[in-house]
């Protein structure tokens, strides 16, 4: 922390939305802490409030504007007391709204997109000098190269797990999604840089790295010699790092799920048996309207291949119900895919029109009550599958990375290879280590366990993916 000679300024950061945003917020908090800010957990006394926004969910921009309304009242109160708190909006809503944000909410002092977080101290200095700051340029490869390391990976000195961004942006233009507009074109970092950074993380005590990207399996980094490398190449190279015990990656598109990547799940021991592969819908006509460029049968064929390569793999997905024009029969097709695959975990959403995306203009919008009913049915099925998956690991002994304090004294929390959250009776001294844990109880969303000293591999029945009746 820089000595300032006066009480530290206080910053409050509120994070909305995806994993990338949560970690971006942590980076901003680290950066602000190193600039002398105290990070607080309510906006009331803050000298700086940052809303790190997400554009994916329903009415995202409207929610941000109503939060800004509350913050404006806060700011007026603070001004009456002689303080002048800054209000900043970061993330995808900021990127999408730009100047419009300051027009609609004049109390806002700064608007900046996901690519400029590393310049935050300079942006704040400009705002403190009275400027309304708007920084929402699109990223380019050169700019990504210019980013300091702290914008690329997220870890803290104590952390056993880290997220490493290897790819950003997306060129797929699914017709419901804002990401190609807010995060820009797809680009990949160079493999050398990624490896360097991974080495540094491992040297700092990290034993699990999750590779991040909006379209991570489209990764195509070019090395110094001009040779291209895909995600399986990168995973193989990373697996060679001494001391690295676990690798994960997220989030993927079925179109980029190559046989080589499937084989990596069989061949790379430290690649964890977990795959988040969104299908969105089980109906081919809807998949086509979504511009997903794959069929349900192609997705199920990938499932069959990946389960042949790694029979115990835990599968996760994203689903959208009530996409414009979705009929009852098409929704039923989604349920059939879910029944066929058997998910360990999943995220499901009602379709919500995002301004500027093609599907938002469709005149076949599905009525809200129909969407709500479909979502409830889908979620009941998915919840049941998650619980069943969790129960299948009951009594098994699994290696658990104990990466944080548990809910109660005497407990640590961690993750199984299948990314299940687990509370373990274990002493604090084991924080940051991988231990063999016997699963004593399975809940719908998490597990409980105690330390074990012998290993009994978990027994999963490899599910046979039924391809009959599904035509491509
Ligand atoms: N409506 C509902 N869900 C959406 N997602 C993205 N855009 C929308 C939208 N307009 C979901 C998709 C995606 C996940 C990150 O968010 O399922 O995979
Ligand atoms: Fe959005 Fe993912 Fe489709 Fe890209 S692939 S447009 S990020 S849903």
Coordinates of C-alpha atoms and ligand atoms in Angstrom, one line a residue:
X1 CA 0.0 0.0 0.0
X2 CA 1.3 3.5 -0.9
X3 CA 1.7 5.8 2.1
X4 CA -0.6 8.8 1.7
X5 CA -0.4 10.5 5.1
X6 CA -4.2 10.7 5.2
X7 CA -6.9 8.2 5.9
X8 CA -7.3 5.7 3.0
X9 CA -10.0 6.3 0.5
X10 CA -12.7 3.7 0.5
X11 CA -13.8 1.8 -2.6
X12 CA -16.8 -0.4 -3.1
X13 CA -17.1 -2.7 -6.1
X14 CA -20.3 -4.5 -7.0
X15 CA -20.0 -7.3 -9.4
X16 CA -22.7 -8.6 -11.7
X17 CA -22.8 -11.6 -13.9
X18 CA -20.2 -14.0 -15.2
X19 CA -17.1 -15.6 -13.8
X20 CA -14.9 -13.3 -15.8
X21 CA -16.6 -10.3 -14.2
X22 CA -16.1 -11.6 -10.7
X23 CA -12.4 -12.1 -11.3
X24 CA -12.1 -8.7 -13.1
X25 CA -13.6 -7.2 -10.0
X26 CA -11.0 -8.9 -7.8
X27 CA -8.3 -7.6 -10.0
X28 CA -9.6 -4.1 -9.7
X29 CA -9.8 -4.5 -6.0
X30 CA -6.2 -5.6 -5.9
X31 CA -5.1 -2.7 -8.0
X32 CA -7.0 -0.2 -5.9
X33 CA -5.6 -1.7 -2.7
X34 CA -2.1 -1.3 -4.1
X35 CA -3.0 2.4 -4.7
X36 CA -3.9 2.8 -1.1
X37 CA -7.7 2.3 -1.2
X38 CA -9.5 0.4 1.5
X39 CA -12.0 -2.0 -0.1
X40 CA -15.4 -1.9 1.8
X41 CA -18.5 -4.0 1.3
X42 CA -21.2 -1.4 1.2
X43 CA -21.5 1.7 -0.9
X44 CA -22.6 4.1 1.9
X45 CA -19.2 5.5 3.0
X46 CA -17.4 4.8 -0.2
X47 CA -15.3 7.5 -2.0
X48 CA -15.4 5.4 -5.1
X49 CA -18.2 3.0 -6.2
X50 CA -17.6 0.7 -9.2
X51 CA -20.5 -1.2 -10.7
X52 CA -18.9 -4.0 -12.7
X53 CA -21.8 -4.9 -15.0
X54 CA -22.9 -7.8 -17.1
X55 CA -25.1 -7.5 -20.2
X56 CA -26.1 -11.2 -20.5
X57 CA -29.0 -11.3 -18.2
X58 CA -32.5 -9.9 -18.6
X59 CA -32.9 -6.1 -18.3
X60 CA -29.2 -5.8 -17.3
X61 CA -28.9 -2.2 -18.4
X62 CA -32.2 -1.2 -16.6
X63 CA -31.0 -2.8 -13.4
X64 CA -27.8 -0.8 -13.6
X65 CA -29.7 2.4 -14.2
X66 CA -31.9 1.9 -11.2
X67 CA -28.9 1.1 -9.0
X68 CA -27.4 4.4 -10.3
X69 CA -30.5 6.2 -9.2
X70 CA -29.9 5.0 -5.6
X71 CA -26.2 5.9 -5.8
X72 CA -27.0 9.4 -7.0
X73 CA -29.0 10.0 -3.8
X74 CA -26.1 8.7 -1.9
X75 CA -23.7 11.0 -3.7
X76 CA -25.9 14.0 -3.0
X77 CA -26.0 13.2 0.7
X78 CA -22.2 12.8 0.7
X79 CA -21.7 16.1 -1.0
X80 CA -23.8 17.8 1.6
X81 CA -21.2 16.4 4.1
X82 CA -18.4 17.8 2.0
X83 CA -17.3 14.5 0.3
X84 CA -17.4 13.9 -3.4
X85 CA -17.6 10.2 -4.1
X86 CA -16.9 9.0 -7.7
X87 CA -19.3 6.6 -9.5
X88 CA -17.8 4.3 -12.1
X89 CA -19.5 1.8 -14.4
X90 CA -17.3 -1.0 -15.8
X91 CA -18.0 -4.2 -17.7
X92 CA -20.2 -5.1 -20.6
X93 CA -23.1 -2.7 -20.0
X94 CA -20.6 0.1 -19.8
X95 CA -19.0 -1.1 -23.1
X96 CA -22.4 -1.3 -24.8
X97 CA -23.9 2.0 -23.4
X98 CA -20.8 4.2 -23.6
X99 CA -21.6 7.9 -23.6
X100 CA -25.4 7.2 -23.3
X101 CA -24.7 6.1 -19.7
X102 CA -23.5 9.6 -18.6
X103 CA -26.4 11.2 -20.6
X104 CA -29.0 9.1 -18.7
X105 CA -27.2 9.1 -15.4
X106 CA -25.2 12.3 -15.0
X107 CA -24.0 11.3 -11.6
X108 CA -21.7 8.8 -13.3
X109 CA -18.1 10.0 -13.5
X110 CA -16.4 7.1 -15.4
X111 CA -17.5 4.5 -17.9
X112 CA -15.0 1.9 -19.0
X113 CA -15.0 -1.4 -20.8
X114 CA -13.3 -4.7 -19.8
X115 CA -10.1 -3.9 -21.7
X116 CA -8.9 -0.9 -19.7
X117 CA -9.0 -2.0 -16.1
X118 CA -5.2 -1.8 -15.8
X119 CA -5.4 1.9 -16.5
X120 CA -7.9 2.5 -13.7
X121 CA -5.6 4.7 -11.5
X122 CA -5.0 7.1 -14.4
X123 CA -8.7 7.1 -15.3
X124 CA -9.6 7.9 -11.7
X125 CA -7.1 10.8 -11.6
X126 CA -8.8 12.3 -14.6
X127 CA -12.2 11.9 -13.1
X128 CA -11.0 13.4 -9.8
X129 CA -9.9 16.4 -11.9
X130 CA -13.5 16.8 -13.0
X131 CA -13.5 15.1 -16.4
X132 CA -16.3 12.7 -17.4
X133 CA -14.2 9.8 -18.5
X134 CA -15.4 7.3 -21.2
X135 CA -13.1 4.5 -22.3
X136 CA -14.9 1.8 -24.3
X137 CA -12.5 1.0 -27.1
X138 CA -12.5 -2.5 -28.6
X139 CA -9.5 -4.7 -27.8
X140 CA -7.0 -5.6 -30.5
X141 CA -4.3 -8.1 -30.3
X142 CA -1.6 -5.4 -29.8
X143 CA -3.6 -3.9 -26.9
X144 CA -3.9 -7.3 -25.3
X145 CA -0.1 -7.7 -25.6
X146 CA 0.2 -4.3 -23.9
X147 CA -1.8 -5.4 -20.9
X148 CA 0.1 -5.9 -17.7
X149 CA 0.2 -9.5 -16.3
X150 CA -2.3 -8.7 -13.6
X151 CA -5.0 -8.2 -16.1
X152 CA -4.4 -11.6 -17.6
X153 CA -4.5 -13.9 -14.7
X154 CA -6.1 -13.8 -11.4
X155 CA -4.7 -15.2 -8.2
X156 CA -3.7 -14.0 -4.8
X157 CA -0.5 -14.8 -3.0
X158 CA -2.3 -17.4 -0.9
X159 CA -4.5 -18.9 -3.6
X160 CA -4.1 -22.5 -4.7
X161 CA -6.3 -21.9 -7.7
X162 CA -5.9 -19.3 -10.4
X163 CA -7.7 -18.3 -13.6
X164 CA -5.6 -17.5 -16.6
X165 CA -7.2 -15.7 -19.5
X166 CA -5.9 -17.2 -22.8
X167 CA -8.6 -15.9 -25.2
X168 CA -11.1 -13.2 -25.3
X169 CA -14.0 -12.1 -27.6
X170 CA -16.1 -14.1 -29.9
X171 CA -16.9 -14.3 -33.7
X172 CA -19.7 -16.7 -33.5
X173 CA -22.6 -14.3 -33.4
X174 CA -25.3 -16.5 -31.8
X175 CA -28.4 -14.5 -32.5
X176 CA -29.3 -14.1 -28.8
X177 CA -25.9 -13.0 -27.5
X178 CA -24.3 -9.6 -27.0
X179 CA -20.7 -10.8 -26.4
X180 CA -19.5 -10.3 -30.0
X181 CA -20.6 -6.7 -29.7
X182 CA -19.4 -6.0 -26.2
X183 CA -16.3 -8.0 -26.0
X184 CA -15.2 -7.7 -29.6
X185 CA -13.6 -10.0 -32.1
X186 CA -12.0 -13.2 -30.9
X187 CA -8.3 -13.3 -30.3
X188 CA -5.8 -15.6 -28.5
X189 CA -2.7 -14.9 -26.6
X190 CA 0.7 -16.3 -27.5
X191 CA 1.5 -19.8 -26.1
X192 CA 4.9 -18.6 -24.7
X193 CA 3.2 -15.8 -22.7
X194 CA 0.6 -18.2 -21.3
X195 CA 3.3 -20.8 -20.4
X196 CA 5.4 -18.1 -18.7
X197 CA 2.5 -16.9 -16.7
X198 CA 1.5 -20.4 -15.7
X199 CA 5.1 -21.1 -14.5
X200 CA 4.9 -17.9 -12.4
X201 CA 1.6 -18.9 -10.9
X202 CA 2.9 -22.4 -10.0
X203 CA 6.0 -20.9 -8.5
X204 CA 3.7 -18.7 -6.4
X205 CA 2.0 -21.8 -5.0
X206 CA -0.9 -22.3 -7.4
X207 CA -1.8 -26.0 -8.1
X208 CA -4.9 -25.6 -10.2
X209 CA -5.2 -23.4 -13.3
X210 CA -8.5 -22.8 -15.1
X211 CA -8.0 -21.4 -18.6
X212 CA -10.5 -18.8 -19.4
X213 CA -12.0 -17.4 -22.5
X214 CA -15.5 -16.6 -23.9
X215 CA -14.7 -19.2 -26.6
X216 CA -11.8 -21.0 -25.0
X217 CA -11.7 -24.0 -27.2
X218 CA -11.4 -21.8 -30.3
X219 CA -8.0 -20.9 -28.9
X220 CA -5.4 -20.6 -31.7
X221 CA -2.3 -18.9 -30.3
X222 CA 0.6 -18.2 -32.6
X223 CA 4.2 -18.7 -31.2
X224 CA 7.3 -16.6 -31.8
X225 CA 8.2 -18.8 -34.8
X226 CA 4.8 -18.2 -36.4
X227 CA 3.4 -21.6 -35.6
X228 CA -0.2 -22.0 -34.6
X229 CA -1.2 -23.9 -31.5
X230 CA -4.7 -25.1 -30.5
X231 CA -6.1 -25.7 -27.0
X232 CA -5.0 -29.4 -26.9
X233 CA -1.4 -28.3 -27.7
X234 CA -1.6 -25.7 -24.9
X235 CA -3.0 -28.2 -22.4
X236 CA -0.3 -30.7 -23.2
X237 CA 2.4 -28.0 -22.7
X238 CA 0.9 -26.8 -19.5
X239 CA 0.6 -30.4 -18.2
X240 CA 4.4 -30.5 -18.3
X241 CA 4.8 -27.9 -15.6
X242 CA 6.2 -29.5 -12.5
X243 CA 3.9 -28.8 -9.5
X244 CA 0.8 -28.1 -11.5
X245 CA -1.8 -30.7 -10.3
X246 CA -5.0 -29.7 -12.1
X247 CA -6.1 -28.0 -15.3
X248 CA -9.5 -26.9 -16.4
X249 CA -10.9 -24.7 -19.1
X250 CA -14.1 -22.8 -19.7
X251 CA -16.2 -21.9 -21.7
X252 CA -16.5 -24.0 -24.9
X253 CA -18.5 -24.2 -28.1
X254 CA -19.6 -27.5 -29.6
X255 CA -18.3 -26.4 -33.0
X256 CA -14.7 -26.2 -31.6
X257 CA -14.8 -29.6 -29.8
X258 CA -12.3 -31.4 -32.0
X259 CA -11.3 -35.0 -31.8
X260 CA -7.9 -33.8 -30.6
X261 CA -9.5 -32.0 -27.7
X262 CA -11.6 -35.1 -26.9
X263 CA -8.4 -37.2 -26.9
X264 CA -6.8 -34.7 -24.5
X265 CA -9.4 -35.7 -21.9
X266 CA -8.2 -39.3 -22.2
X267 CA -4.5 -38.6 -22.4
X268 CA -3.8 -35.6 -20.1
X269 CA -4.0 -36.9 -16.5
X270 CA -4.1 -33.5 -14.8
X271 CA -7.0 -32.3 -17.1
X272 CA -9.9 -32.6 -14.7
X273 CA -12.9 -34.8 -15.7
X274 CA -15.3 -31.9 -16.2
X275 CA -16.6 -30.2 -19.4
X276 CA -18.9 -27.2 -19.6
X277 CA -20.3 -27.5 -23.1
X278 CA -23.4 -25.3 -23.7
X279 CA -26.0 -26.7 -26.1
X280 CA -28.7 -24.0 -25.4
X281 CA -31.5 -25.9 -27.1
X282 CA -32.2 -29.5 -28.1
X283 CA -34.2 -28.6 -31.2
X284 CA -32.4 -28.3 -34.5
X285 CA -34.7 -25.6 -35.9
X286 CA -34.0 -23.5 -32.8
X287 CA -30.3 -24.2 -32.9
X288 CA -30.3 -23.1 -36.5
X289 CA -32.2 -19.9 -35.6
X290 CA -29.7 -19.3 -32.9
X291 CA -26.9 -19.6 -35.4
X292 CA -25.3 -22.3 -33.4
X293 CA -24.2 -24.1 -36.5
X294 CA -24.6 -27.6 -35.0
X295 CA -27.4 -30.0 -34.5
X296 CA -28.6 -31.9 -31.4
X297 CA -27.3 -35.1 -32.9
X298 CA -23.8 -33.6 -33.4
X299 CA -23.8 -32.5 -29.8
X300 CA -24.8 -35.9 -28.6
X301 CA -22.1 -37.5 -30.8
X302 CA -19.5 -35.3 -29.0
X303 CA -21.0 -36.5 -25.7
X304 CA -20.6 -40.1 -26.8
X305 CA -17.0 -39.5 -27.8
X306 CA -16.0 -37.6 -24.7
X307 CA -17.5 -40.3 -22.5
X308 CA -15.6 -43.0 -24.4
X309 CA -12.4 -41.0 -23.8
X310 CA -13.2 -40.2 -20.1
X311 CA -16.1 -42.4 -18.8
X312 CA -16.5 -40.5 -15.5
X313 CA -16.5 -37.0 -17.0
X314 CA -19.0 -34.6 -15.4
X315 CA -20.9 -32.6 -18.1
X316 CA -22.3 -29.2 -17.7
X317 CA -24.2 -26.9 -20.1
X318 CA -26.1 -23.6 -20.6
X319 CA -29.8 -23.7 -21.8
X320 CA -32.1 -21.0 -23.0
X321 CA -35.8 -21.6 -22.9
X322 CA -38.4 -19.6 -24.8
X323 CA -36.1 -18.5 -27.7
X324 CA -38.4 -16.7 -30.2
X325 CA -40.6 -19.2 -32.0
X326 CA -39.8 -22.1 -29.7
X327 CA -42.8 -24.5 -29.7
X328 CA -43.8 -27.0 -27.0
X329 CA -42.4 -29.8 -29.1
X330 CA -39.1 -28.0 -29.5
X331 CA -38.9 -27.4 -25.8
X332 CA -39.6 -31.1 -25.2
X333 CA -36.7 -31.8 -27.5
X334 CA -34.5 -29.9 -25.1
X335 CA -35.8 -32.1 -22.2
X336 CA -35.0 -35.2 -24.2
X337 CA -31.4 -34.1 -24.7
X338 CA -31.1 -33.4 -21.0
X339 CA -32.4 -36.9 -20.2
X340 CA -30.0 -38.5 -22.7
X341 CA -26.9 -36.7 -21.5
X342 CA -27.4 -36.7 -17.7
X343 CA -25.9 -33.4 -16.5
X344 CA -23.7 -33.0 -13.4
X345 CA -24.5 -29.3 -13.3
X346 CA -26.1 -26.7 -15.6
X347 CA -27.2 -23.1 -16.0
X348 CA -30.6 -22.4 -17.6
X349 CA -32.2 -19.1 -18.5
X350 CA -35.4 -17.7 -20.0
X351 CA -34.6 -16.0 -23.3
X352 CA -34.3 -12.3 -22.8
X353 CA -34.1 -10.0 -25.8
X354 CA -30.8 -8.1 -25.9
X355 CA -31.1 -4.9 -28.0
X356 CA -29.0 -5.0 -31.1
X357 CA -29.0 -8.8 -31.4
X358 CA -31.0 -10.4 -34.3
X359 CA -33.3 -12.5 -32.1
X360 CA -34.5 -9.4 -30.2
X361 CA -36.2 -8.2 -33.4
X362 CA -38.2 -11.4 -34.0
X363 CA -42.0 -11.0 -33.8
X364 CA -42.4 -14.5 -32.5
X365 CA -41.4 -13.7 -28.8
X366 CA -42.6 -16.4 -26.4
X367 CA -45.0 -15.1 -23.7
X368 CA -43.4 -14.7 -20.3
X369 CA -45.6 -17.3 -18.5
X370 CA -44.7 -19.9 -21.1
X371 CA -41.0 -19.2 -20.6
X372 CA -41.4 -19.3 -16.8
X373 CA -43.2 -22.7 -16.9
X374 CA -40.6 -24.2 -19.3
X375 CA -37.8 -22.9 -17.2
X376 CA -39.3 -24.5 -14.0
X377 CA -39.7 -27.9 -15.7
X378 CA -36.1 -27.8 -17.1
X379 CA -34.6 -26.7 -13.8
X380 CA -36.5 -29.4 -11.9
X381 CA -35.0 -32.0 -14.3
X382 CA -31.5 -30.5 -14.1
X383 CA -31.6 -30.2 -10.3
X384 CA -32.6 -33.9 -10.0
X385 CA -29.7 -34.9 -12.3
X386 CA -27.2 -32.8 -10.3
X387 CA -28.4 -34.4 -7.0
X388 CA -28.2 -37.9 -8.7
X389 CA -24.6 -37.1 -9.8
X390 CA -23.7 -35.9 -6.3
X391 CA -25.2 -39.1 -4.8
X392 CA -23.2 -41.2 -7.1
X393 CA -20.0 -39.9 -5.5
X394 CA -21.3 -40.7 -1.9
X395 CA -18.9 -43.0 0.0
X396 CA -16.2 -42.5 -2.7
X397 CA -12.8 -41.2 -1.9
X398 CA -11.8 -38.3 -4.1
X399 CA -8.8 -36.0 -4.2
X400 CA -10.1 -32.6 -3.1
X401 CA -8.2 -29.3 -3.5
X402 CA -8.9 -27.5 -0.2
X403 CA -8.8 -23.9 -1.4
X404 CA -10.7 -21.9 1.2
X405 CA -12.1 -21.7 4.7
X406 CA -15.2 -23.8 5.3
X407 CA -18.6 -22.8 6.5
X408 CA -17.9 -23.8 10.1
X409 CA -14.8 -23.8 12.3
X410 CA -12.8 -26.9 11.8
X411 CA -13.9 -27.2 8.1
X412 CA -12.2 -26.3 4.9
X413 CA -14.0 -26.1 1.6
X414 CA -12.8 -27.3 -1.7
X415 CA -13.6 -28.9 -5.1
X416 CA -13.6 -32.5 -6.2
X417 CA -12.2 -33.3 -9.7
X418 CA -15.8 -33.0 -10.9
X419 CA -16.0 -29.4 -9.6
X420 CA -18.4 -30.3 -6.9
X421 CA -18.2 -28.0 -3.9
X422 CA -17.3 -30.0 -0.7
X423 CA -17.1 -29.1 3.0
X424 CA -14.4 -31.2 4.7
X425 CA -13.6 -31.7 8.4
X426 CA -9.9 -30.6 8.2
X427 CA -7.3 -28.5 10.0
X428 CA -6.4 -25.1 8.6
X429 CA -2.8 -26.4 8.1
X430 CA -4.2 -28.3 5.0
X431 CA -5.4 -25.1 3.3
X432 CA -4.1 -25.0 -0.2
X433 CA -3.4 -28.8 -0.4
X434 CA -4.9 -31.7 -2.2
X435 CA -6.2 -34.4 0.1
X436 CA -8.0 -37.7 -0.3
X437 CA -11.4 -37.1 1.1
X438 CA -14.2 -39.6 1.8
X439 CA -17.6 -38.2 0.7
X440 CA -19.8 -38.8 3.7
X441 CA -23.0 -37.0 2.5
X442 CA -24.3 -35.7 -0.8
X443 CA -26.6 -32.6 -0.9
X444 CA -28.3 -31.3 -4.0
X445 CA -25.6 -28.6 -4.6
X446 CA -22.6 -29.7 -2.5
X447 CA -21.0 -32.5 -0.6
X448 CA -19.6 -33.2 2.9
X449 CA -16.6 -35.3 3.6
X450 CA -13.8 -36.2 6.0
X451 CA -10.1 -36.9 5.4
X452 CA -9.3 -40.4 4.2
X453 CA -5.9 -42.0 3.9
X454 CA -6.4 -44.7 1.2
X455 CA -7.7 -44.2 -2.3
X456 CA -10.7 -46.0 -3.7
X457 CA -11.5 -44.7 -7.1
X458 CA -15.0 -43.4 -7.6
X459 CA -17.2 -45.7 -9.5
X460 CA -19.3 -44.2 -12.2
X461 CA -21.3 -46.1 -14.8
X462 CA -20.3 -44.7 -18.1
X463 CA -23.7 -43.5 -19.5
X464 CA -24.5 -44.8 -22.9
X465 CA -25.6 -41.9 -25.0
X466 CA -28.6 -42.9 -27.1
X467 CA -28.3 -41.7 -30.6
X468 CA -31.4 -43.5 -32.0
X469 CA -34.2 -41.3 -32.9
X470 CA -32.1 -38.2 -33.2
X471 CA -31.3 -37.3 -36.8
X472 CA -28.8 -34.6 -37.9
Ligands
LIG1 N1 -31.1 -14.6 -23.0 C1 -31.0 -15.6 -22.2 N2 -29.8 -16.2 -21.9 C2 -28.7 -15.8 -22.6 N3 -27.4 -16.2 -22.5 C3 -26.7 -15.4 -23.4 N4 -27.5 -14.5 -23.9 C4 -28.8 -14.7 -23.5 C5 -30.1 -14.1 -23.7 N5 -30.2 -13.1 -24.5 C6 -27.0 -17.3 -21.8 C7 -26.5 -18.4 -22.7 C8 -25.0 -18.4 -22.6 C9 -24.9 -17.9 -21.1 C10 -23.6 -17.4 -20.7 O1 -25.9 -16.9 -21.0 O2 -27.0 -19.7 -22.3 O3 -24.3 -19.6 -22.8
LIG2 FE1 -22.2 -15.6 -27.2 FE2 -21.0 -17.9 -26.7 FE3 -22.5 -17.6 -29.0 FE4 -20.1 -16.3 -28.7 S1 -20.5 -18.5 -28.8 S2 -22.0 -15.4 -29.5 S3 -20.1 -15.8 -26.5 S4 -23.2 -17.6 -26.8

